[in-house]
């Protein structure tokens, strides 16, 4: 079997040729079915992306690339300089190893409570402290400026606990280390040993690459896997999420389509179940509407199974397949209209305004944005509930939080598995006719 990396490199080169050829080709000269063929190829590649390393996030591999690239280069140059610089670089590497392990946990688990998060971050925090303590113990060292540059920059690894702008936090940490980096360049080793100049450049490159990584994968804060079980203090990344449980041992059941079906079911069993349970505790109209809400989710779940097994139908047939979900949404909205005198009208309205988000399955090419718009429509009524019950009945506050969490997780699901629209199985069978 050909090496996967070689094939991907070849594909990368071909994509450039395809782009250039497409730019020079007149639309009328493109053979019929070419666009559909290209779309099928993209879908297959999405499956490859999801299957490599199980459900391991792309951002885990990207962090490992950072480790093997600029971090390794910096440590190697530190080893060449030797002495205290080499010893501190070993601690520096240890800190990045700790963060790499933590990133692996993030990719496979949901965000835990603050006290658990702090315990998961402890290995990284301890490594940062070790680096800083090492500098303090070596104040008489000829390499004190080197040690200080690293010691001032390394708190940038704390970006993992910064929201909503971890990128600027890294920049601020690097600015703190720049004074000492400049001393290495301008004073201590100016014109004496270019290896030290390269060392400073390598240190700067590490944090430039870290900043670029964060801005690409975690621009508004660390991205946890909210469709997975919540992390515990003993959670360890396996490097490969467990395969979907489909009740079948067939070899094709680990494909991207089965993966996103199982992911949706996991989402329902965690986020929607929590919301429905709280609705039942409140009771009355809220519980009754929640039963309709659950029915809508069940209809959507069944529809997603159809998409995973079938080719995309024509619009008129698609509308028929979506009818159970559409009818359930209408029921929820009609229920709200029939209960305008209810004391819990704001609850009913919050759900009624957000439930059209389930229509993302028919939105191309940005279904995630569509869901976000529905969230914003719902927030007005959610805030009304908070104003009415905060400090009076915390059950209603938790209810709003559960509804918002459901919507956040729905966005996460859509952006992870269907970022440009629902992924149909173009190698599957025609969809059923109702």
CSV table of C-alpha atoms in Angstrom, one decimal, residues 11 14 18 29-46 311 424-427:
chain,number,residue,atom,x,y,z
A,11,UNK,CA,-2.9,15.2,-4.0
A,14,UNK,CA,-2.8,17.9,-8.2
A,18,UNK,CA,-6.9,21.4,-11.0
A,29,UNK,CA,-16.4,23.0,-22.1
A,30,UNK,CA,-16.7,21.3,-18.8
A,31,UNK,CA,-18.2,17.7,-19.2
A,32,UNK,CA,-21.6,17.1,-17.6
A,33,UNK,CA,-21.3,15.6,-14.2
A,34,UNK,CA,-17.9,17.0,-13.4
A,35,UNK,CA,-19.1,19.2,-10.6
A,36,UNK,CA,-20.9,16.3,-9.0
A,37,UNK,CA,-17.8,14.1,-9.3
A,38,UNK,CA,-15.7,16.7,-7.6
A,39,UNK,CA,-18.2,17.0,-4.8
A,40,UNK,CA,-18.1,13.2,-4.3
A,41,UNK,CA,-14.3,13.4,-4.1
A,42,UNK,CA,-14.5,16.1,-1.4
A,43,UNK,CA,-17.0,14.0,0.6
A,44,UNK,CA,-14.6,11.0,0.4
A,45,UNK,CA,-11.7,13.2,1.6
A,46,UNK,CA,-13.8,14.4,4.5
A,311,UNK,CA,-27.6,9.7,-2.0
A,424,UNK,CA,-25.0,12.6,2.2
A,425,UNK,CA,-23.7,9.2,1.2
A,426,UNK,CA,-23.1,9.6,-2.5
A,427,UNK,CA,-22.1,5.9,-2.7
